Amino acid sequence: MTLVVSEEVREAVAAGRPVVALESTIIAHGLPRPRNLRVALELEEAVRQEGAVPATIAVLDGRPRVGLDKGQVERIANEEGIRKLGHRDLALAAASGASGATTVSATALLAARAGIRVFATGGLGGVHRQWTVTQDESADLGLLARTRITVVCAGVKSILDVPATLQRLETLGVAVAGYGTDRFPGFYLSDSGHPVDWTLDSPRQVAEVMRAQDALRLPESALVVANPVPEDEQLDPELHARVLADALRACEAAGITGQAVTPFLLDHLVRHTEGASLSANLAAVRGNVRLAARIAAAWAGA
């Protein structure tokens, strides 16, 4: 599997300039057309406005790419048959010549392989509800336990088992810090209802933790920077609780299981909040991208 790094990203990494990795699943599978393309280009521009280089990651025709040009972003946004690729799928996609959008786990892995240290996303995957029955846990967690990258996210998706996910991250040795908060955010919500042990208040503090990870020669695990969506842009908590409860009942009644659960629940939330959950999702992603670029600049010493 040959990793193709764009000239802009390769030169920025070699020169020690700030670079931010961006996943492509939100482009191909997270947003409707044509809004998905507009958002993809907007997020790249937000990284540039903060003085960093965006590195959107995807697999095209079997070739993993770190840093896409506009035409390649348009392919991910508009082409039929774009697969959703976790890190386990990369070799299969490469060997078969498939094209796919990368999830958190695949993006983090490819970014680290390209020498990128900072990655912005919306929300992490985690431990699913009724884990004791389903044994359903996102591949994100295990990959982050063995990949040295800083992930700026809005916590984990609120459809998951948040306390179990936090416990799992602790067990795996993945460092978690709230950004400007001692509460763990819940993706659509500023506060999931659960605390975090550590708080970081500036990009420089985050960069200092990253440097300490290296100086102490700690295991190659990630740093999760949990950045809450602003309260005035979050999904109304009462609406969220009511619609999520309805979604969980509908999911069980329909017999939905496995990988189909998450898209079913997220689609239910979008439809039954009249798009408010999608607006909160985008507000979170925009904030995470901007913060990630500032962290990358602090890491680069800018």
PDB file of C-alpha atoms in Angstrom:
ATOM      1  CA  MET A   1       0.000   0.000   0.000  1.00  0.00           C
ATOM      2  CA  THR A   2       1.665   3.203  -1.202  1.00  0.00           C
ATOM      3  CA  LEU A   3       0.718   6.299   0.774  1.00  0.00           C
ATOM      4  CA  VAL A   4       0.363   9.332  -1.502  1.00  0.00           C
ATOM      5  CA  VAL A   5       1.016  12.617   0.299  1.00  0.00           C
ATOM      6  CA  SER A   6       0.247  15.821  -1.585  1.00  0.00           C
ATOM      7  CA  GLU A   7       3.169  18.113  -2.341  1.00  0.00           C
ATOM      8  CA  GLU A   8       1.741  20.878  -0.150  1.00  0.00           C
ATOM      9  CA  VAL A   9       1.306  18.584   2.857  1.00  0.00           C
ATOM     10  CA  ARG A  10       4.652  16.850   2.334  1.00  0.00           C
ATOM     11  CA  GLU A  11       6.524  20.161   2.187  1.00  0.00           C
ATOM     12  CA  ALA A  12       4.700  21.536   5.240  1.00  0.00           C
ATOM     13  CA  VAL A  13       5.469  18.432   7.323  1.00  0.00           C
ATOM     14  CA  ALA A  14       9.130  18.467   6.217  1.00  0.00           C
ATOM     15  CA  ALA A  15       9.454  22.152   7.143  1.00  0.00           C
ATOM     16  CA  GLY A  16       7.733  21.718  10.508  1.00  0.00           C
ATOM     17  CA  ARG A  17       4.812  23.967   9.549  1.00  0.00           C
ATOM     18  CA  PRO A  18       1.345  23.352  11.075  1.00  0.00           C
ATOM     19  CA  VAL A  19      -0.804  20.720   9.380  1.00  0.00           C
ATOM     20  CA  VAL A  20      -4.267  19.449  10.353  1.00  0.00           C
ATOM     21  CA  ALA A  21      -5.654  16.088   9.206  1.00  0.00           C
ATOM     22  CA  LEU A  22      -9.346  15.990   8.261  1.00  0.00           C
ATOM     23  CA  GLU A  23     -11.465  12.898   7.781  1.00  0.00           C
ATOM     24  CA  SER A  24     -13.574  12.382   4.666  1.00  0.00           C
ATOM     25  CA  THR A  25     -16.477  10.309   6.024  1.00  0.00           C
ATOM     26  CA  ILE A  26     -18.403  13.467   6.863  1.00  0.00           C
ATOM     27  CA  ILE A  27     -18.112  14.449   3.185  1.00  0.00           C
ATOM     28  CA  ALA A  28     -19.242  11.153   1.660  1.00  0.00           C
ATOM     29  CA  HIS A  29     -21.627   9.824   4.300  1.00  0.00           C
ATOM     30  CA  GLY A  30     -22.352  12.515   6.879  1.00  0.00           C
ATOM     31  CA  LEU A  31     -24.024  15.270   4.873  1.00  0.00           C
ATOM     32  CA  PRO A  32     -26.480  15.539   1.978  1.00  0.00           C
ATOM     33  CA  ARG A  33     -25.381  16.741  -1.451  1.00  0.00           C
ATOM     34  CA  PRO A  34     -24.478  19.447  -2.424  1.00  0.00           C
ATOM     35  CA  ARG A  35     -24.020  20.725   1.107  1.00  0.00           C
ATOM     36  CA  ASN A  36     -21.316  18.132   1.748  1.00  0.00           C
ATOM     37  CA  LEU A  37     -18.942  19.648  -0.809  1.00  0.00           C
ATOM     38  CA  ARG A  38     -19.511  23.184   0.454  1.00  0.00           C
ATOM     39  CA  VAL A  39     -18.768  22.099   4.017  1.00  0.00           C
ATOM     40  CA  ALA A  40     -15.657  20.138   2.984  1.00  0.00           C
ATOM     41  CA  LEU A  41     -14.189  23.180   1.248  1.00  0.00           C
ATOM     42  CA  GLU A  42     -15.267  25.451   4.111  1.00  0.00           C
ATOM     43  CA  LEU A  43     -13.432  23.295   6.660  1.00  0.00           C
ATOM     44  CA  GLU A  44     -10.247  23.313   4.608  1.00  0.00           C
ATOM     45  CA  GLU A  45     -10.487  27.093   4.311  1.00  0.00           C
ATOM     46  CA  ALA A  46     -10.997  27.429   8.078  1.00  0.00           C
ATOM     47  CA  VAL A  47      -7.719  25.560   8.633  1.00  0.00           C
ATOM     48  CA  ARG A  48      -5.940  27.919   6.222  1.00  0.00           C
ATOM     49  CA  GLN A  49      -7.388  30.995   7.910  1.00  0.00           C
ATOM     50  CA  GLU A  50      -5.728  29.847  11.149  1.00  0.00           C
ATOM     51  CA  GLY A  51      -2.363  29.555   9.385  1.00  0.00           C
ATOM     52  CA  ALA A  52      -2.230  25.778   8.944  1.00  0.00           C
ATOM     53  CA  VAL A  53      -2.333  23.400   5.971  1.00  0.00           C
ATOM     54  CA  PRO A  54      -5.406  21.141   5.639  1.00  0.00           C
ATOM     55  CA  ALA A  55      -4.817  17.472   4.852  1.00  0.00           C
ATOM     56  CA  THR A  56      -8.120  15.832   3.959  1.00  0.00           C
ATOM     57  CA  ILE A  57      -7.604  12.061   3.806  1.00  0.00           C
ATOM     58  CA  ALA A  58      -9.310   9.445   1.634  1.00  0.00           C
ATOM     59  CA  VAL A  59      -8.619   6.415  -0.554  1.00  0.00           C
ATOM     60  CA  LEU A  60      -9.034   6.886  -4.307  1.00  0.00           C
ATOM     61  CA  ASP A  61      -8.716   3.991  -6.735  1.00  0.00           C
ATOM     62  CA  GLY A  62      -6.925   1.942  -4.095  1.00  0.00           C
ATOM     63  CA  ARG A  63      -4.392   4.646  -3.219  1.00  0.00           C
ATOM     64  CA  PRO A  64      -4.531   6.195   0.273  1.00  0.00           C
ATOM     65  CA  ARG A  65      -4.132   9.948  -0.107  1.00  0.00           C
ATOM     66  CA  VAL A  66      -3.171  12.520   2.501  1.00  0.00           C
ATOM     67  CA  GLY A  67      -4.103  15.935   1.159  1.00  0.00           C
ATOM     68  CA  LEU A  68      -6.678  16.168  -1.623  1.00  0.00           C
ATOM     69  CA  ASP A  69      -7.010  18.712  -4.403  1.00  0.00           C
ATOM     70  CA  LYS A  70     -10.420  20.213  -5.207  1.00  0.00           C
ATOM     71  CA  GLY A  71     -11.194  17.634  -7.880  1.00  0.00           C
ATOM     72  CA  GLN A  72     -10.457  14.791  -5.496  1.00  0.00           C
ATOM     73  CA  VAL A  73     -12.653  16.355  -2.807  1.00  0.00           C
ATOM     74  CA  GLU A  74     -15.416  16.617  -5.415  1.00  0.00           C
ATOM     75  CA  ARG A  75     -15.039  12.907  -6.170  1.00  0.00           C
ATOM     76  CA  ILE A  76     -15.495  12.009  -2.518  1.00  0.00           C
ATOM     77  CA  ALA A  77     -18.513  14.311  -2.285  1.00  0.00           C
ATOM     78  CA  ASN A  78     -20.296  13.304  -5.478  1.00  0.00           C
ATOM     79  CA  GLU A  79     -19.160   9.923  -6.758  1.00  0.00           C
ATOM     80  CA  GLU A  80     -21.473   6.955  -6.309  1.00  0.00           C
ATOM     81  CA  GLY A  81     -20.106   3.886  -4.554  1.00  0.00           C
ATOM     82  CA  ILE A  82     -17.683   5.663  -2.214  1.00  0.00           C
ATOM     83  CA  ARG A  83     -17.140   3.195   0.615  1.00  0.00           C
ATOM     84  CA  LYS A  84     -16.748   3.923   4.314  1.00  0.00           C
ATOM     85  CA  LEU A  85     -13.282   2.736   5.348  1.00  0.00           C
ATOM     86  CA  GLY A  86     -11.976   2.011   8.814  1.00  0.00           C
ATOM     87  CA  HIS A  87      -8.319   1.144   9.309  1.00  0.00           C
ATOM     88  CA  ARG A  88      -9.099  -2.576   8.961  1.00  0.00           C
ATOM     89  CA  ASP A  89     -10.387  -1.918   5.426  1.00  0.00           C
ATOM     90  CA  LEU A  90      -7.331  -0.109   4.061  1.00  0.00           C
ATOM     91  CA  ALA A  91      -5.457  -3.128   2.728  1.00  0.00           C
ATOM     92  CA  LEU A  92      -8.623  -4.556   1.168  1.00  0.00           C
ATOM     93  CA  ALA A  93      -9.383  -1.236  -0.513  1.00  0.00           C
ATOM     94  CA  ALA A  94      -5.801  -0.897  -1.756  1.00  0.00           C
ATOM     95  CA  ALA A  95      -5.698  -4.408  -3.209  1.00  0.00           C
ATOM     96  CA  SER A  96      -9.070  -4.086  -4.930  1.00  0.00           C
ATOM     97  CA  GLY A  97      -8.617  -0.551  -6.230  1.00  0.00           C
ATOM     98  CA  ALA A  98     -11.616   0.701  -4.287  1.00  0.00           C
ATOM     99  CA  SER A  99     -12.362   4.305  -3.379  1.00  0.00           C
ATOM    100  CA  GLY A 100     -13.535   5.224   0.081  1.00  0.00           C
ATOM    101  CA  ALA A 101     -13.920   7.900   2.703  1.00  0.00           C
ATOM    102  CA  THR A 102     -11.863   7.372   5.846  1.00  0.00           C
ATOM    103  CA  THR A 103     -13.338   7.121   9.330  1.00  0.00           C
ATOM    104  CA  VAL A 104     -11.614   8.360  12.495  1.00  0.00           C
ATOM    105  CA  SER A 105      -9.500   5.225  12.838  1.00  0.00           C
ATOM    106  CA  ALA A 106      -8.294   5.165   9.219  1.00  0.00           C
ATOM    107  CA  THR A 107      -7.705   8.925   9.146  1.00  0.00           C
ATOM    108  CA  ALA A 108      -5.702   8.876  12.378  1.00  0.00           C
ATOM    109  CA  LEU A 109      -3.556   6.000  11.164  1.00  0.00           C
ATOM    110  CA  LEU A 110      -2.798   7.499   7.750  1.00  0.00           C
ATOM    111  CA  ALA A 111      -2.173  10.943   9.230  1.00  0.00           C
ATOM    112  CA  ALA A 112       0.339   9.531  11.681  1.00  0.00           C
ATOM    113  CA  ARG A 113       2.036   7.600   8.878  1.00  0.00           C
ATOM    114  CA  ALA A 114       2.422  10.900   7.010  1.00  0.00           C
ATOM    115  CA  GLY A 115       3.976  12.611  10.032  1.00  0.00           C
ATOM    116  CA  ILE A 116       0.905  14.684  10.948  1.00  0.00           C
ATOM    117  CA  ARG A 117       0.326  15.100  14.672  1.00  0.00           C
ATOM    118  CA  VAL A 118      -3.036  16.927  14.868  1.00  0.00           C
ATOM    119  CA  PHE A 119      -6.405  15.670  13.608  1.00  0.00           C
ATOM    120  CA  ALA A 120      -9.834  17.347  13.788  1.00  0.00           C
ATOM    121  CA  THR A 121     -13.112  15.452  13.684  1.00  0.00           C
ATOM    122  CA  GLY A 122     -16.672  15.763  14.952  1.00  0.00           C
ATOM    123  CA  GLY A 123     -17.152  13.040  17.545  1.00  0.00           C
ATOM    124  CA  LEU A 124     -15.343   9.801  18.306  1.00  0.00           C
ATOM    125  CA  GLY A 125     -16.880   6.380  18.112  1.00  0.00           C
ATOM    126  CA  GLY A 126     -17.034   4.430  21.335  1.00  0.00           C
ATOM    127  CA  VAL A 127     -18.746   1.716  23.339  1.00  0.00           C
ATOM    128  CA  HIS A 128     -22.309   1.120  22.190  1.00  0.00           C
ATOM    129  CA  ARG A 129     -25.272   0.800  24.496  1.00  0.00           C
ATOM    130  CA  GLN A 130     -25.975  -2.765  25.654  1.00  0.00           C
ATOM    131  CA  TRP A 131     -22.316  -3.625  25.108  1.00  0.00           C
ATOM    132  CA  THR A 132     -22.604  -6.613  27.446  1.00  0.00           C
ATOM    133  CA  VAL A 133     -25.033  -8.156  24.952  1.00  0.00           C
ATOM    134  CA  THR A 134     -23.727  -6.918  21.596  1.00  0.00           C
ATOM    135  CA  GLN A 135     -19.959  -6.550  22.292  1.00  0.00           C
ATOM    136  CA  ASP A 136     -20.164  -3.582  19.909  1.00  0.00           C
ATOM    137  CA  GLU A 137     -17.264  -1.162  20.285  1.00  0.00           C
ATOM    138  CA  SER A 138     -15.868   1.283  17.746  1.00  0.00           C
ATOM    139  CA  ALA A 139     -12.488   0.496  16.208  1.00  0.00           C
ATOM    140  CA  ASP A 140     -11.569   4.115  16.963  1.00  0.00           C
ATOM    141  CA  LEU A 141     -10.692   3.288  20.565  1.00  0.00           C
ATOM    142  CA  GLY A 142      -8.217   0.490  19.929  1.00  0.00           C
ATOM    143  CA  LEU A 143      -6.498   2.407  17.135  1.00  0.00           C
ATOM    144  CA  LEU A 144      -6.107   5.521  19.298  1.00  0.00           C
ATOM    145  CA  ALA A 145      -4.534   3.349  21.987  1.00  0.00           C
ATOM    146  CA  ARG A 146      -1.589   2.660  19.674  1.00  0.00           C
ATOM    147  CA  THR A 147      -1.324   5.796  17.532  1.00  0.00           C
ATOM    148  CA  ARG A 148       0.514   8.963  18.576  1.00  0.00           C
ATOM    149  CA  ILE A 149      -1.826  11.697  17.392  1.00  0.00           C
ATOM    150  CA  THR A 150      -3.807  14.501  18.995  1.00  0.00           C
ATOM    151  CA  VAL A 151      -7.514  14.285  18.179  1.00  0.00           C
ATOM    152  CA  VAL A 152      -9.685  17.362  18.622  1.00  0.00           C
ATOM    153  CA  CYS A 153     -13.302  16.236  18.917  1.00  0.00           C
ATOM    154  CA  ALA A 154     -16.603  17.130  20.561  1.00  0.00           C
ATOM    155  CA  GLY A 155     -16.453  14.048  22.780  1.00  0.00           C
ATOM    156  CA  VAL A 156     -18.286  10.956  21.601  1.00  0.00           C
ATOM    157  CA  LYS A 157     -21.634  10.640  19.901  1.00  0.00           C
ATOM    158  CA  SER A 158     -24.396  10.893  22.474  1.00  0.00           C
ATOM    159  CA  ILE A 159     -26.108   7.794  21.061  1.00  0.00           C
ATOM    160  CA  LEU A 160     -23.287   5.755  22.655  1.00  0.00           C
ATOM    161  CA  ASP A 161     -22.624   4.606  26.218  1.00  0.00           C
ATOM    162  CA  VAL A 162     -20.578   7.626  27.306  1.00  0.00           C
ATOM    163  CA  PRO A 163     -19.385   6.444  30.759  1.00  0.00           C
ATOM    164  CA  ALA A 164     -18.415   3.043  29.364  1.00  0.00           C
ATOM    165  CA  THR A 165     -16.478   4.772  26.574  1.00  0.00           C
ATOM    166  CA  LEU A 166     -14.604   6.951  29.057  1.00  0.00           C
ATOM    167  CA  GLN A 167     -13.784   3.866  31.120  1.00  0.00           C
ATOM    168  CA  ARG A 168     -12.584   2.056  28.024  1.00  0.00           C
ATOM    169  CA  LEU A 169     -10.317   4.972  27.046  1.00  0.00           C
ATOM    170  CA  GLU A 170      -8.830   4.901  30.547  1.00  0.00           C
ATOM    171  CA  THR A 171      -8.248   1.148  30.341  1.00  0.00           C
ATOM    172  CA  LEU A 172      -6.544   1.544  26.971  1.00  0.00           C
ATOM    173  CA  GLY A 173      -4.297   4.314  28.279  1.00  0.00           C
ATOM    174  CA  VAL A 174      -5.622   7.072  26.020  1.00  0.00           C
ATOM    175  CA  ALA A 175      -5.224  10.517  27.609  1.00  0.00           C
ATOM    176  CA  VAL A 176      -8.396  12.638  27.664  1.00  0.00           C
ATOM    177  CA  ALA A 177      -8.632  16.325  28.532  1.00  0.00           C
ATOM    178  CA  GLY A 178     -11.502  18.777  28.320  1.00  0.00           C
ATOM    179  CA  TYR A 179     -10.725  21.981  26.482  1.00  0.00           C
ATOM    180  CA  GLY A 180     -11.775  24.861  28.720  1.00  0.00           C
ATOM    181  CA  THR A 181     -14.092  22.546  30.663  1.00  0.00           C
ATOM    182  CA  ASP A 182     -14.048  19.855  33.319  1.00  0.00           C
ATOM    183  CA  ARG A 183     -17.068  18.155  31.715  1.00  0.00           C
ATOM    184  CA  PHE A 184     -16.909  15.654  28.884  1.00  0.00           C
ATOM    185  CA  PRO A 185     -18.893  16.968  25.906  1.00  0.00           C
ATOM    186  CA  GLY A 186     -21.588  14.887  24.246  1.00  0.00           C
ATOM    187  CA  PHE A 187     -21.168  15.722  20.556  1.00  0.00           C
ATOM    188  CA  TYR A 188     -24.506  17.533  20.041  1.00  0.00           C
ATOM    189  CA  LEU A 189     -24.399  18.648  23.686  1.00  0.00           C
ATOM    190  CA  SER A 190     -21.869  20.799  25.529  1.00  0.00           C
ATOM    191  CA  ASP A 191     -22.020  18.474  28.536  1.00  0.00           C
ATOM    192  CA  SER A 192     -22.608  14.727  28.399  1.00  0.00           C
ATOM    193  CA  GLY A 193     -23.203  14.666  32.135  1.00  0.00           C
ATOM    194  CA  HIS A 194     -19.804  13.129  32.915  1.00  0.00           C
ATOM    195  CA  PRO A 195     -16.596  14.749  34.210  1.00  0.00           C
ATOM    196  CA  VAL A 196     -13.057  14.623  32.896  1.00  0.00           C
ATOM    197  CA  ASP A 197      -9.997  14.528  35.140  1.00  0.00           C
ATOM    198  CA  TRP A 198      -7.929  17.080  33.217  1.00  0.00           C
ATOM    199  CA  THR A 199      -8.609  20.489  31.692  1.00  0.00           C
ATOM    200  CA  LEU A 200      -6.475  22.341  29.145  1.00  0.00           C
ATOM    201  CA  ASP A 201      -7.133  26.012  28.482  1.00  0.00           C
ATOM    202  CA  SER A 202      -5.002  26.999  25.497  1.00  0.00           C
ATOM    203  CA  PRO A 203      -3.424  25.563  22.346  1.00  0.00           C
ATOM    204  CA  ARG A 204      -0.025  26.098  23.935  1.00  0.00           C
ATOM    205  CA  GLN A 205      -0.978  23.907  26.906  1.00  0.00           C
ATOM    206  CA  VAL A 206      -2.097  21.168  24.533  1.00  0.00           C
ATOM    207  CA  ALA A 207       1.209  21.402  22.654  1.00  0.00           C
ATOM    208  CA  GLU A 208       3.097  21.150  25.943  1.00  0.00           C
ATOM    209  CA  VAL A 209       1.289  17.886  26.731  1.00  0.00           C
ATOM    210  CA  MET A 210       2.191  16.587  23.274  1.00  0.00           C
ATOM    211  CA  ARG A 211       5.841  17.434  23.848  1.00  0.00           C
ATOM    212  CA  ALA A 212       5.714  15.751  27.260  1.00  0.00           C
ATOM    213  CA  GLN A 213       4.319  12.582  25.654  1.00  0.00           C
ATOM    214  CA  ASP A 214       7.435  12.441  23.491  1.00  0.00           C
ATOM    215  CA  ALA A 215       9.924  13.509  26.145  1.00  0.00           C
ATOM    216  CA  LEU A 216       8.688  10.854  28.574  1.00  0.00           C
ATOM    217  CA  ARG A 217       8.745   8.203  25.809  1.00  0.00           C
ATOM    218  CA  LEU A 218       5.249   7.130  26.752  1.00  0.00           C
ATOM    219  CA  PRO A 219       3.433   4.376  24.850  1.00  0.00           C
ATOM    220  CA  GLU A 220       2.344   5.415  21.359  1.00  0.00           C
ATOM    221  CA  SER A 221      -1.206   6.423  22.270  1.00  0.00           C
ATOM    222  CA  ALA A 222      -3.331   9.419  21.371  1.00  0.00           C
ATOM    223  CA  LEU A 223      -4.263  12.575  23.212  1.00  0.00           C
ATOM    224  CA  VAL A 224      -8.000  13.321  23.017  1.00  0.00           C
ATOM    225  CA  VAL A 225      -8.851  17.012  23.332  1.00  0.00           C
ATOM    226  CA  ALA A 226     -12.582  17.173  24.041  1.00  0.00           C
ATOM    227  CA  ASN A 227     -13.835  20.539  22.808  1.00  0.00           C
ATOM    228  CA  PRO A 228     -17.496  21.239  23.625  1.00  0.00           C
ATOM    229  CA  VAL A 229     -19.865  22.751  21.102  1.00  0.00           C
ATOM    230  CA  PRO A 230     -20.823  26.255  22.332  1.00  0.00           C
ATOM    231  CA  GLU A 231     -23.936  26.172  24.517  1.00  0.00           C
ATOM    232  CA  ASP A 232     -25.783  28.564  22.229  1.00  0.00           C
ATOM    233  CA  GLU A 233     -25.179  26.211  19.282  1.00  0.00           C
ATOM    234  CA  GLN A 234     -25.861  22.879  20.982  1.00  0.00           C
ATOM    235  CA  LEU A 235     -28.966  20.785  20.416  1.00  0.00           C
ATOM    236  CA  ASP A 236     -31.608  21.578  23.010  1.00  0.00           C
ATOM    237  CA  PRO A 237     -30.921  18.989  25.777  1.00  0.00           C
ATOM    238  CA  GLU A 238     -34.609  18.236  26.412  1.00  0.00           C
ATOM    239  CA  LEU A 239     -35.280  17.755  22.701  1.00  0.00           C
ATOM    240  CA  HIS A 240     -32.163  15.577  22.433  1.00  0.00           C
ATOM    241  CA  ALA A 241     -33.229  13.341  25.327  1.00  0.00           C
ATOM    242  CA  ARG A 242     -36.769  12.894  24.001  1.00  0.00           C
ATOM    243  CA  VAL A 243     -35.816  12.192  20.393  1.00  0.00           C
ATOM    244  CA  LEU A 244     -32.944   9.872  21.315  1.00  0.00           C
ATOM    245  CA  ALA A 245     -35.254   7.808  23.542  1.00  0.00           C
ATOM    246  CA  ASP A 246     -37.716   7.528  20.658  1.00  0.00           C
ATOM    247  CA  ALA A 247     -34.890   6.590  18.281  1.00  0.00           C
ATOM    248  CA  LEU A 248     -33.645   3.821  20.557  1.00  0.00           C
ATOM    249  CA  ARG A 249     -37.146   2.358  20.820  1.00  0.00           C
ATOM    250  CA  ALA A 250     -37.608   2.544  17.049  1.00  0.00           C
ATOM    251  CA  CYS A 251     -34.249   0.888  16.491  1.00  0.00           C
ATOM    252  CA  GLU A 252     -35.146  -2.015  18.767  1.00  0.00           C
ATOM    253  CA  ALA A 253     -38.601  -2.390  17.235  1.00  0.00           C
ATOM    254  CA  ALA A 254     -37.104  -2.536  13.733  1.00  0.00           C
ATOM    255  CA  GLY A 255     -34.555  -5.153  14.776  1.00  0.00           C
ATOM    256  CA  ILE A 256     -31.624  -2.968  13.676  1.00  0.00           C
ATOM    257  CA  THR A 257     -28.273  -4.351  14.862  1.00  0.00           C
ATOM    258  CA  GLY A 258     -24.531  -4.042  14.275  1.00  0.00           C
ATOM    259  CA  GLN A 259     -23.104  -1.348  11.992  1.00  0.00           C
ATOM    260  CA  ALA A 260     -26.601  -0.300  10.944  1.00  0.00           C
ATOM    261  CA  VAL A 261     -27.440   1.058  14.422  1.00  0.00           C
ATOM    262  CA  THR A 262     -25.410   4.283  14.298  1.00  0.00           C
ATOM    263  CA  PRO A 263     -26.651   5.557  10.906  1.00  0.00           C
ATOM    264  CA  PHE A 264     -30.226   4.630  11.869  1.00  0.00           C
ATOM    265  CA  LEU A 265     -30.058   6.613  15.121  1.00  0.00           C
ATOM    266  CA  LEU A 266     -28.292   9.616  13.576  1.00  0.00           C
ATOM    267  CA  ASP A 267     -30.793   9.766  10.715  1.00  0.00           C
ATOM    268  CA  HIS A 268     -33.669   9.565  13.205  1.00  0.00           C
ATOM    269  CA  LEU A 269     -32.176  12.479  15.159  1.00  0.00           C
ATOM    270  CA  VAL A 270     -31.793  14.630  12.045  1.00  0.00           C
ATOM    271  CA  ARG A 271     -35.355  13.982  10.881  1.00  0.00           C
ATOM    272  CA  HIS A 272     -37.065  14.322  14.239  1.00  0.00           C
ATOM    273  CA  THR A 273     -35.182  17.444  15.334  1.00  0.00           C
ATOM    274  CA  GLU A 274     -35.939  19.054  11.941  1.00  0.00           C
ATOM    275  CA  GLY A 275     -32.238  19.312  11.175  1.00  0.00           C
ATOM    276  CA  ALA A 276     -31.222  20.858  14.507  1.00  0.00           C
ATOM    277  CA  SER A 277     -28.941  17.911  15.317  1.00  0.00           C
ATOM    278  CA  LEU A 278     -27.129  18.394  12.005  1.00  0.00           C
ATOM    279  CA  SER A 279     -26.658  22.095  12.750  1.00  0.00           C
ATOM    280  CA  ALA A 280     -25.156  21.246  16.146  1.00  0.00           C
ATOM    281  CA  ASN A 281     -22.930  18.636  14.482  1.00  0.00           C
ATOM    282  CA  LEU A 282     -21.574  21.203  12.016  1.00  0.00           C
ATOM    283  CA  ALA A 283     -21.061  23.805  14.751  1.00  0.00           C
ATOM    284  CA  ALA A 284     -18.986  21.261  16.663  1.00  0.00           C
ATOM    285  CA  VAL A 285     -16.909  20.309  13.628  1.00  0.00           C
ATOM    286  CA  ARG A 286     -16.204  23.939  12.722  1.00  0.00           C
ATOM    287  CA  GLY A 287     -15.035  24.699  16.259  1.00  0.00           C
ATOM    288  CA  ASN A 288     -12.870  21.592  16.353  1.00  0.00           C
ATOM    289  CA  VAL A 289     -11.199  22.408  13.037  1.00  0.00           C
ATOM    290  CA  ARG A 290     -10.312  25.926  14.135  1.00  0.00           C
ATOM    291  CA  LEU A 291      -8.972  24.732  17.484  1.00  0.00           C
ATOM    292  CA  ALA A 292      -6.971  21.956  15.839  1.00  0.00           C
ATOM    293  CA  ALA A 293      -5.292  24.483  13.539  1.00  0.00           C
ATOM    294  CA  ARG A 294      -4.317  26.623  16.532  1.00  0.00           C
ATOM    295  CA  ILE A 295      -2.946  23.563  18.317  1.00  0.00           C
ATOM    296  CA  ALA A 296      -0.978  22.590  15.222  1.00  0.00           C
ATOM    297  CA  ALA A 297       0.480  26.111  15.116  1.00  0.00           C
ATOM    298  CA  ALA A 298       1.475  25.896  18.794  1.00  0.00           C
ATOM    299  CA  TRP A 299       2.993  22.457  18.196  1.00  0.00           C
ATOM    300  CA  ALA A 300       4.973  23.843  15.269  1.00  0.00           C
ATOM    301  CA  GLY A 301       6.225  26.653  17.466  1.00  0.00           C
ATOM    302  CA  ALA A 302       4.444  29.344  15.495  1.00  0.00           C
TER     303      ALA A 302
END
